[in-house]
Every structure is written in structure tokens, then in C-alpha cells.
Coordinates of C-alpha atoms and ligand atoms in Angstrom, one line a residue:
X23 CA 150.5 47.2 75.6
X24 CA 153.4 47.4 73.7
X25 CA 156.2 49.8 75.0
X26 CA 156.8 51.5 71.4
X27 CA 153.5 53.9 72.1
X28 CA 154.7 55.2 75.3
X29 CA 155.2 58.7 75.8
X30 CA 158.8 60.1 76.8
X31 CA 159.6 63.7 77.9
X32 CA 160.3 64.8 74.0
X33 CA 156.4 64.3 73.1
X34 CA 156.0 67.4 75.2
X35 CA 152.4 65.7 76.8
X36 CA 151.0 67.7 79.0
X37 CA 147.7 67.8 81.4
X38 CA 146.1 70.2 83.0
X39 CA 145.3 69.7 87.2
X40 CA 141.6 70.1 86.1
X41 CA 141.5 67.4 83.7
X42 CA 142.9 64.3 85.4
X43 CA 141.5 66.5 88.8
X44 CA 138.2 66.8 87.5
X45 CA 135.6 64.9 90.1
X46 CA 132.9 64.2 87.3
X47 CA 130.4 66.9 88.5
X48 CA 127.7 67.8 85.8
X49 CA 124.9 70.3 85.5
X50 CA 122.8 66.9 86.6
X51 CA 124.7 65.2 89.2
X52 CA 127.6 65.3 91.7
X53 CA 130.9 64.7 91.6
X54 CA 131.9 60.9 91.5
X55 CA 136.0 60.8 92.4
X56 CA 137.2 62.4 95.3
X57 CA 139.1 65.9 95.0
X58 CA 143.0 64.9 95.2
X59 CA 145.6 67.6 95.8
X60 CA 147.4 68.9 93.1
X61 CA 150.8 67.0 94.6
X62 CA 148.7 64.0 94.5
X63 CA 147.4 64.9 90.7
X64 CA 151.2 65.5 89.7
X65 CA 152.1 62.0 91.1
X66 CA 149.0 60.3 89.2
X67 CA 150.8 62.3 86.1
X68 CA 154.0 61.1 86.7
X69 CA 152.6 57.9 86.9
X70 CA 151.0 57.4 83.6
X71 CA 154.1 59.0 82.3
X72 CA 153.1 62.8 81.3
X73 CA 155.9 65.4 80.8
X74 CA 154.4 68.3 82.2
X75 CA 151.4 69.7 84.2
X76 CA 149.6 73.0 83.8
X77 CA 147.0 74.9 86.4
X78 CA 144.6 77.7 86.6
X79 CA 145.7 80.0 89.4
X80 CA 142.8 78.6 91.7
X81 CA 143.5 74.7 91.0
X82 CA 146.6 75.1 92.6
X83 CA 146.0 78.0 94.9
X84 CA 142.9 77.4 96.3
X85 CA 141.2 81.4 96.0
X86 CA 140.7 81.9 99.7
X87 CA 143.8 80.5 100.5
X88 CA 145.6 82.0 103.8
X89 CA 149.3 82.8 103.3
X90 CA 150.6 79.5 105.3
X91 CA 148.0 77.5 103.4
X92 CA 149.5 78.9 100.3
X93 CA 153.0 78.1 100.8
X94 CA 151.9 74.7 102.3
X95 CA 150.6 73.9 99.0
X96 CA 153.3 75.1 97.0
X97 CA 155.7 73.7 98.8
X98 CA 154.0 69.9 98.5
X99 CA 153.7 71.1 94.9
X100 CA 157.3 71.8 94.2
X101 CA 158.6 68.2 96.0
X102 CA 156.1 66.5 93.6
X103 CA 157.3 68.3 90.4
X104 CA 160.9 67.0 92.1
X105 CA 159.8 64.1 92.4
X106 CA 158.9 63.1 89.4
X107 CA 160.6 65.2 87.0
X108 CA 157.4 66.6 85.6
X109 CA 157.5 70.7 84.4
X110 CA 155.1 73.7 84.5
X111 CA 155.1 75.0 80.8
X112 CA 151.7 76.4 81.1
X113 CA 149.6 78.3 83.0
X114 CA 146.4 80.3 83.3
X115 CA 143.9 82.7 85.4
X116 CA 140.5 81.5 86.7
X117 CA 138.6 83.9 85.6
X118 CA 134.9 82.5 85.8
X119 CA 134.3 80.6 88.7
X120 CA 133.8 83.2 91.4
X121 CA 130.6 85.5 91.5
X122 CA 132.3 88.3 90.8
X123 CA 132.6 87.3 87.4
X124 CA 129.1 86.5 85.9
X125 CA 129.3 89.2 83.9
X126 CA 132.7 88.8 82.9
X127 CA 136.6 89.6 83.8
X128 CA 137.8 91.7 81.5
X129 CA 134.9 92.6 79.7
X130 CA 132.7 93.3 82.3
X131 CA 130.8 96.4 82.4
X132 CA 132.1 97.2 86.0
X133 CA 135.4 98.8 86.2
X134 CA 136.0 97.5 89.2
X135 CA 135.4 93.9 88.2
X136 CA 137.7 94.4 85.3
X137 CA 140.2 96.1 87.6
X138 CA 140.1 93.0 90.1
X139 CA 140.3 90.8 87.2
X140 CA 143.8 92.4 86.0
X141 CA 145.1 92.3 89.6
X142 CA 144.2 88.6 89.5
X143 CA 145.9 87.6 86.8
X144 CA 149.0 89.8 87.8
X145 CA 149.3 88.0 90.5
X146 CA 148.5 84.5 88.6
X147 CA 151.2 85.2 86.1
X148 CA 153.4 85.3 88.5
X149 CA 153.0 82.3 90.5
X150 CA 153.2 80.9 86.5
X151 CA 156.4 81.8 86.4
X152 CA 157.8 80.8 89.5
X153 CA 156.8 77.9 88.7
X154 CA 158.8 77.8 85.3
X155 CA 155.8 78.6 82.7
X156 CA 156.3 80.2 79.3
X157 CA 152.9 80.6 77.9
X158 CA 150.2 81.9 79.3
X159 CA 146.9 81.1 78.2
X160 CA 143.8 83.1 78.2
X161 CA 140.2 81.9 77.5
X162 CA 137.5 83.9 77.8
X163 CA 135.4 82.1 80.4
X164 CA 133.0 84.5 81.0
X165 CA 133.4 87.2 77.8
X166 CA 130.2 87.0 76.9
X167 CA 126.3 87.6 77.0
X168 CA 123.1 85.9 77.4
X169 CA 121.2 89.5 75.9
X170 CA 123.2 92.1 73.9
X171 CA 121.3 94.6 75.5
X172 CA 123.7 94.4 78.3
X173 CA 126.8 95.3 76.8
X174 CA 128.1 96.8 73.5
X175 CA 130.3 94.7 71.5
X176 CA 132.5 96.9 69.9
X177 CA 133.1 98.3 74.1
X178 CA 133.7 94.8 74.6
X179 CA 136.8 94.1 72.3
X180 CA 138.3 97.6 73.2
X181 CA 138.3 96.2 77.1
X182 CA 139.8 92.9 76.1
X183 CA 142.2 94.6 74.1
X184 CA 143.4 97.0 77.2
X185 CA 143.6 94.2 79.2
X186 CA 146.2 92.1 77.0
X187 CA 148.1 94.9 76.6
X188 CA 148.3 96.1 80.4
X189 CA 149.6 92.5 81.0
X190 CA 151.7 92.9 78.0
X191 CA 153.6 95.6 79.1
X192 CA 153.7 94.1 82.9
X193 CA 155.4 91.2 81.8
X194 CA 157.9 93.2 79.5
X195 CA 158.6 95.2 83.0
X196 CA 158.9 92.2 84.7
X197 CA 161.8 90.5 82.3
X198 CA 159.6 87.3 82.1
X199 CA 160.0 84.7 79.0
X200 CA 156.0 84.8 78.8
X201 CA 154.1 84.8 76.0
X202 CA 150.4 84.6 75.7
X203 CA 147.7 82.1 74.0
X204 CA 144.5 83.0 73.9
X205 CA 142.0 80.7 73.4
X206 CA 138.2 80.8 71.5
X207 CA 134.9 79.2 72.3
X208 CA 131.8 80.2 70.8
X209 CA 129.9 79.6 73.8
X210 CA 129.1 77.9 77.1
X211 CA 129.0 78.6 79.9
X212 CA 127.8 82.4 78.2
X213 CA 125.0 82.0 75.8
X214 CA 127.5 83.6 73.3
X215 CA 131.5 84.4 74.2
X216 CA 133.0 87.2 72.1
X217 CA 136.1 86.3 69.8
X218 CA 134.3 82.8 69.3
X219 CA 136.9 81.4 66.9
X220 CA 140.9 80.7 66.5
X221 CA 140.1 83.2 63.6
X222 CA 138.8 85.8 65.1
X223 CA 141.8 85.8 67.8
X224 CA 144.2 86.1 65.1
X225 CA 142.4 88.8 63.5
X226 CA 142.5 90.4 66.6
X227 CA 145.8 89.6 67.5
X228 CA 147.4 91.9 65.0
X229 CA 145.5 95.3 66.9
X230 CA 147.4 94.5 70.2
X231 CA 150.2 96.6 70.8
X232 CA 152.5 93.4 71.3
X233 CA 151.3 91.1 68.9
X234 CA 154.8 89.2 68.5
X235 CA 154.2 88.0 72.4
X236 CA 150.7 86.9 71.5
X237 CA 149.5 83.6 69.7
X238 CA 146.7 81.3 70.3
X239 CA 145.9 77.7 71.7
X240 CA 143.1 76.1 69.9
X241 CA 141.0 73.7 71.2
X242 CA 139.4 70.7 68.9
X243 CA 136.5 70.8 71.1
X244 CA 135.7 74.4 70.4
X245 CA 136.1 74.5 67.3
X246 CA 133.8 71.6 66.7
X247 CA 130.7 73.4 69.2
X248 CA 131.2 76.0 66.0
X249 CA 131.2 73.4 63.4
X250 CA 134.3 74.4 62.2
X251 CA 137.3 72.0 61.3
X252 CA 139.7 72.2 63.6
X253 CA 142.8 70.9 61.2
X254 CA 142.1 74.4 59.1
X255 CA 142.3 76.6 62.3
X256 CA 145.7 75.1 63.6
X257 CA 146.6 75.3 60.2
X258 CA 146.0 78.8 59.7
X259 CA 147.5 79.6 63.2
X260 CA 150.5 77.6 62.7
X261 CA 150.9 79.7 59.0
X262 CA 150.7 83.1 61.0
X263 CA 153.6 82.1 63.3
X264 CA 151.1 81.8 65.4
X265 CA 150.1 78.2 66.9
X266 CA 151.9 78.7 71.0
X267 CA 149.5 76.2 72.6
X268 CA 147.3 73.8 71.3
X269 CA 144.5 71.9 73.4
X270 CA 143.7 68.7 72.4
X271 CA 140.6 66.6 73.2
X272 CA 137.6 65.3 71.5
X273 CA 133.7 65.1 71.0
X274 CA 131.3 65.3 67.8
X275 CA 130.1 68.6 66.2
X276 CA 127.0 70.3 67.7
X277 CA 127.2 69.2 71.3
X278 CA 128.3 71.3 74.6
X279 CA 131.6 70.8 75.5
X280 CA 132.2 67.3 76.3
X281 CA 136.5 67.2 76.8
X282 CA 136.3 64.1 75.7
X283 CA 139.4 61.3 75.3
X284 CA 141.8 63.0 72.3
X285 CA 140.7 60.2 69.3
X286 CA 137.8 59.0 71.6
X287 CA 135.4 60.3 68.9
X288 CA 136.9 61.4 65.4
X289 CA 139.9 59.1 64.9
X290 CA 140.8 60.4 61.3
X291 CA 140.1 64.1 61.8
X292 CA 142.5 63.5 65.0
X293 CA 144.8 61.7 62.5
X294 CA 145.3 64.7 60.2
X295 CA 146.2 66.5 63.4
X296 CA 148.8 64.6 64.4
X297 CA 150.3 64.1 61.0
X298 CA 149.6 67.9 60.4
X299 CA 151.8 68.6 64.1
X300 CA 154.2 66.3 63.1
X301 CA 154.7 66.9 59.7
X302 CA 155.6 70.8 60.1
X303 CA 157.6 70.3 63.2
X304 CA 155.4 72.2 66.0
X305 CA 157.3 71.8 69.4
X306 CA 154.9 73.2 71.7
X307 CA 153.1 71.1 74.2
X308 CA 150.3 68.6 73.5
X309 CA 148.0 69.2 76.0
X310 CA 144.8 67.3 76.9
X311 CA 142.3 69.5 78.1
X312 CA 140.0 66.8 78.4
X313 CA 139.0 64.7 81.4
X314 CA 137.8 61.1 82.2
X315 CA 133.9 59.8 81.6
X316 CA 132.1 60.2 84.2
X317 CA 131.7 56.5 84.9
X318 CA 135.4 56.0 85.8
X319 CA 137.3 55.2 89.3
X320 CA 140.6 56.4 90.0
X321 CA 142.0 54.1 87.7
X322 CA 139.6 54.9 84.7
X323 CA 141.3 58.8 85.3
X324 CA 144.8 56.9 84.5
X325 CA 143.2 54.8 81.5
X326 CA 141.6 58.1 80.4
X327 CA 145.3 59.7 80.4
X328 CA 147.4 56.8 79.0
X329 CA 144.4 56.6 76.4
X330 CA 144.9 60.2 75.3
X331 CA 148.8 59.9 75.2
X332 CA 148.5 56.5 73.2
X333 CA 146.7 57.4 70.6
X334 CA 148.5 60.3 69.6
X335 CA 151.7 58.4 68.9
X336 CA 150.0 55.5 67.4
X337 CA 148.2 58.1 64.9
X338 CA 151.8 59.6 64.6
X339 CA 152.7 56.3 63.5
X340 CA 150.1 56.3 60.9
X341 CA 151.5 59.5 59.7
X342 CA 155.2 58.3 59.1
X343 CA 153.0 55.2 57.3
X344 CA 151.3 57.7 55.4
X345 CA 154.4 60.0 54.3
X346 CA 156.5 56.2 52.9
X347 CA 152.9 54.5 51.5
X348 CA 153.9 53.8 47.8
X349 CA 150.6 54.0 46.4
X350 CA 149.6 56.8 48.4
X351 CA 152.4 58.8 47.5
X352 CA 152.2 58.0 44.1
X353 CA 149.1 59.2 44.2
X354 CA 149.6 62.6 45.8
X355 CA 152.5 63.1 43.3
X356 CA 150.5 62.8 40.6
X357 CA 147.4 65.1 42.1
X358 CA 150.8 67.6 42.7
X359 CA 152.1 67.5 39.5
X360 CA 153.1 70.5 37.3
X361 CA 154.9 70.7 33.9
X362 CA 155.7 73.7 35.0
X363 CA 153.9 75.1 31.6
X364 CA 152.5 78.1 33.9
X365 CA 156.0 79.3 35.5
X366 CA 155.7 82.3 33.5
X367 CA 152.3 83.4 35.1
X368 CA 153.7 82.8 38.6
X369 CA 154.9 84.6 41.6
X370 CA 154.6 88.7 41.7
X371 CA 152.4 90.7 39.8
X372 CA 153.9 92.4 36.7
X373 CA 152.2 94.5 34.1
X374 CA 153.9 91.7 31.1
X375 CA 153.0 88.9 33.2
X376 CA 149.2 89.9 33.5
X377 CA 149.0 90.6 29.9
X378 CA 150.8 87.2 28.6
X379 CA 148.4 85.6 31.2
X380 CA 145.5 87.0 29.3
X381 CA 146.9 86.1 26.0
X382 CA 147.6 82.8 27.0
X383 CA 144.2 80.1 26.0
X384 CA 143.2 77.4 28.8
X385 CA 141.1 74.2 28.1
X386 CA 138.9 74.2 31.0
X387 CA 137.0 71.5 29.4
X388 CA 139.9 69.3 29.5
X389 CA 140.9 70.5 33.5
X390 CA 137.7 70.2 34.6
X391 CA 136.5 66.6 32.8
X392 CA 139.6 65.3 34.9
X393 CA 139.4 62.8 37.6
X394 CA 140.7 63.5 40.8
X395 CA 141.6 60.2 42.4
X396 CA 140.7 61.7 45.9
X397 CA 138.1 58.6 46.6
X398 CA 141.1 55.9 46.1
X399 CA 143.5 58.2 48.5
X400 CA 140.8 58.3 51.0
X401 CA 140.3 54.9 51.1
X402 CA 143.7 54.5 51.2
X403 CA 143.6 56.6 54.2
X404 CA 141.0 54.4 55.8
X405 CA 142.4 51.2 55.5
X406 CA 146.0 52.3 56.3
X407 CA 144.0 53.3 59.9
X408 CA 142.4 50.9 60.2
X409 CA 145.4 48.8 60.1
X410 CA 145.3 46.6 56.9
X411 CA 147.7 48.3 55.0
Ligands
GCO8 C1 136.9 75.1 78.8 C2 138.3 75.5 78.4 C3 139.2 75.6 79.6 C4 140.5 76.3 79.3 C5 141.2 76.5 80.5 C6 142.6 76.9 80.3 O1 136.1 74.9 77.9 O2 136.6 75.0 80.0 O3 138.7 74.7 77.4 O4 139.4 74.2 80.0 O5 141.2 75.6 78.3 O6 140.5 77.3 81.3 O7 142.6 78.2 79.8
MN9 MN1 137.1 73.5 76.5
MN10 MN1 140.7 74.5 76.7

């Protein structure tokens, strides 16, 4: 393997303790790894040459956990991120494992469920930062329903949106550099989870009382289980300011959430991602919330990791191929041209610029008989990935 694709502390890769931690447990069958501790998971990381590991509350903290057992844990934790050099720049709030929130954290329709749920994340977002993390992510676990005759949706936002603001003000109390990502899934493990899309969070986004300290971290998986395209989402997000977190994996449209490989399934949309994160100059993490097929041994978990890693710099290759191709550039000049004949129509509305507009005659027959050239530059695409350009 040659050393050129091998990640260094500047690609900002990071895993979560769940991914490389997860056992292989399904709805159909047991786990097939062991459980390793979350030192042990930050040496495996520091292994395959990650820059930075990020945990749910209850990963690290196990949720029964007596106070010695706590700091036992953390301490272990702490020599291991000494150890190897790797960082905390994210972390989150189990909020859907236990019983008590089958219904629901935030959204629940029992006050005190919702109550406990704030405490738990108070608490969470503080062991976040101890621990050095500066986003916080939120995903909606349990926000959901399997009948809307149990809760009212419109209830439902107004108690998502109390929550993030509560926490809002607690961490502007607080003096921490923390700023929130929340993250959409249109369903699973509810039958439906409210806020489903990136879009919908940023629409709801701008009715939070903080909205500066609040973005979103889109996950390629989830956006596929909605059929959306996942390039467009980050995209938008990224346009808004917006894009603080980003959650990268893999698996084909209309499936359950697989957390696949990142490129393990859709190499070219996972191209356009990279060249899309590269090309504007986004310098959050790269996380891989993704985990390794269940078939794999301790050393598949490592495969699975460098595998994720590898392929994003080879496609970030690609893209610096892309932006210097001759032909391909050539070709997106000319689809970009302007003779600038319409500079008078552009920019702000004016009263003389709509009226010369309407004056002015357009040949649409001409503009629309036009050929694009799009099949040549994707085909250009293809073979420049495929590696025969
Ligand atoms: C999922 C989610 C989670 C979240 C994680 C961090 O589908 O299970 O993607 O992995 O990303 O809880 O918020
Ligand atoms: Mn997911
Ligand atoms: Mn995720």
C-alpha cells in the first residue's frame, strides 16, 4: 500500500468508539468481536492512524457506572488519548438505548422523561468538554412514532426546540466553546423520526433562539434511507454556514441503515463528496460513522478503518485530477461560458432593469436545440476514476 494515501493529523479523520467498538450484533444474530474498552478502541485508532475519536456519553461511561468505576475509565481513557496523540473533537448523548426512552428523550410525552433527558445530556456535555470537544451532536434516536395517535407533531417540535435552547443557554452560562450539530434520519429505529432530513434541521435551525451556535452533521447513510442525494444536503448546509459535522459512511438507497465502509458502495457519489469538501475548504472532521461487516475479526475492524480513511484521499486525489484534466476543464469552461450579453439583466431588482428585461427578445429555439456535452464529461468522470485517464 503505498504511503501517499495515508492519513496524517491535518485530514481531521475521526471515528466514533461505536464504530470500530461495534461487536457485529444484529436484529438476527449476536455479537461476533468481543467488547474492547474504549482505551483499547483509542489504541486500535491510533493504530490505523485516525486523528481523533468521538463517544456517546454511555460508550465511554458505562450508564450505571459507580463513581470509582467512572474515573477508572477515564483515567485509562486520558493515558490512551496521551498516548497516542489522538483528540476528542466530538461528542454526543445516548439518548435511546435505555427503557426510559422508547418513547423518546426530548420529545417524549412525559415530562419527566424529557426532564431526565436534559439532565443527561447536561451532564454528557460536560464530560464532552473535559475531554476537549467542540461540537456537540444531536440525533434524534428516539424522536419519533410508530402511530401519530400518540403524540402531536407540531407538540413535538415545540419540545425539541425547548430542549436545544435550555442546553443553549447552559453552555453560554457555562463559557464552553460548544456548538451543536444536529443530525436527521427519516427513520429507524422509530417507524418515523421527526425532522427526517438535513433540510428540515436547517429550516428549523433558524426558530432556535441561538441559531449561530447550531449547525448540522449529515450523514450519507440517512440521507440515502430518504432517497435523497446526499452531495445536495451538504451542499445546502455548507451554503447556510451551516455544515459543523459531517458523518460519513455508505450503503445503497432504500435499505435500513447499513454504516457501511465510506466508498464501500457508491464510489462516484462519494467522489463528488470529497471533491465537493475539498474543493470549498470545509475543516471540520471527517468522521466515519460506520462500522466493520459483520464477517470481520479484529483485524477486518482495522481493514474496515484504513479502508474508510484510504479511500477518501485517493478520491481526493481524483479531485485535484479533476480540477487540472484539460479536456474536462475545457469542457466545463465551455458549459460556463457567458458573453456576458445579459450583465444588464443581472444582480438586484430595479424597476429599468425589469422593463429592459421584458423588452429584450430571446431565441429559445436556438438555447434549447443546444447540446449539452454532459455525457462526454461524465464519461470523463468515469474513466478518470476508474484510473485510465
Ligand atoms: C445512527 C446514527 C448514530 C449517530 C450517533 C452520534 O444511525 O445510529 O447515525 O450513529 O450518528 O448517535 O450522534
Ligand atoms: Mn446512522
Ligand atoms: Mn450518524
Amino acid at each position: 500500500m503505498s504511503e501517499q494515501y495515508n492519513p496524517r493529523p491535518e485530514h481531521r479523520f475521526t471515528f466514533g468508539l461505536w464504530t470500530v467498538g461495534n461487536p457485529g450484533a444484529d436484529a438476527f444474530g449476536e455479537a461476533v468481536r468481543p467488547d474492547l474498552s474504549p482505551a483499547d478502541l483509542v489504541y486500535l485508532l491510533g493504530d490505523v492512524g485516525a486523528y481523533g475519536v468521538n463517544f456517546h456519553d454511555n460508550d465511554l461511561i458505562p450508564i450505571d457506572a459507580t463513581p470509582a468505576e467512572r474515573n477508572a475509565i477515564l483515567k485509562s481513557f486520558k493515558k490512551a488519548l496521551d498516548d497516542t496523540g489522538l483528540v476528542v473533537p466530538m461528542a454526543t448523548t445516548n439518548l435511546f438505548a435505555h427503557p426510559v426512552f422508547k418513547d423518546g428523550a426530548f420529545t417524549s410525552n412525559d415530562a419527566k422523561v424529557r426532564a431526565y433527558a436534559l439532565q443527561k445530556t447536561l451532564n454528557a456535555i460536560d464530560l464532552g468538554v473535559e475531554l476537549g470537544a467542540d461540537v456537540y451532536v444531536f440525533w434524534g434516536g428516539r424522536e419519533g412514532i410508530e402511530t401519530d395517535a400518540a403524540k402531536n407533531p407540531v407538540d413535538a417540535i415545540k419540545r425539541f426546540r425547548e430542549a436545544l435552547n435550555f442546553l443553549s443557554e447552559y453552555v453560554l452560562d457555562r463559557g464552553y466553546h460548544l456548538r451543536f450539530a444536529l443530525e436527521a434520519k427519516p427513520n429507524e429505529p422509530r417507524g418515523d423520526l421527526y425532522l427526517p432530513t438535513t433540510g428540515a434541521y436547517l429550516g428549523f435551525i433558524e426558530t432556535l433562539d441561538h441559531p449561530e451556535m447550531v449547525g448540522v452533521n449529515p450523514e450519507i447513510a440517512h440521507e440515502h434511507m430518504a432517497g435523497l442525494n446526499f452531495l445536495h444536503a451538504v451542499a445546502q448546509s455548507w451554503e447556510a454556514g451551516k455544515l459543523f459535522h459531517i458523518d460519513l459512511n455508505d450503503q445503497n438507497y432504500a435499505r435500513f441503515d447499513q454504516d457501511w465502509r465510506f466508498g464501500a458502495q457508491n464510489l462516484k457519489q462519494a467522489f463528488f463528496l470529497v471533491k465537493f469538501l475539498e474543493d470549498v475548504g470545509y475543516t471540520g472532521s471527517r468522521h466515519f460513522d460506520a462500522h466493520a461487516y459483520r464477517t470481520e475479526d479484529y483485524d477486518g475492524v482495522k481493514d474496515f478503518a484504513r479502508g474508510c480513511m484510504r479511500t477518501y484521499l485517493i478520491l481526493k486525489e481524483k479531485g485535484e485530477q479533476f480540477n487540472k484534466d484539460p479536456e474536462i476543464q475545457a469542457l466545463l469552461a465551455e458549459i460556463n461560458a457567458d458573453d456576458g450579453s445579459m450583465d444588464p439583466f443581472k444582480g438586484p431588482y430595479t424597476p429599468e432593469k425589469a422593463a429592459a428585461l421584458r423588452a429584450h427578445s430571446f431565441n429559445r429555439d436556438a438555447l434549447g436545440a443546444r447540446g449539452l456535452g454532459y455525457e462526454r464529461l461524465d464519461q470523463l468522470t468515469n474513466e478518470l476514476l476508474l484510473g485510465v485517464r
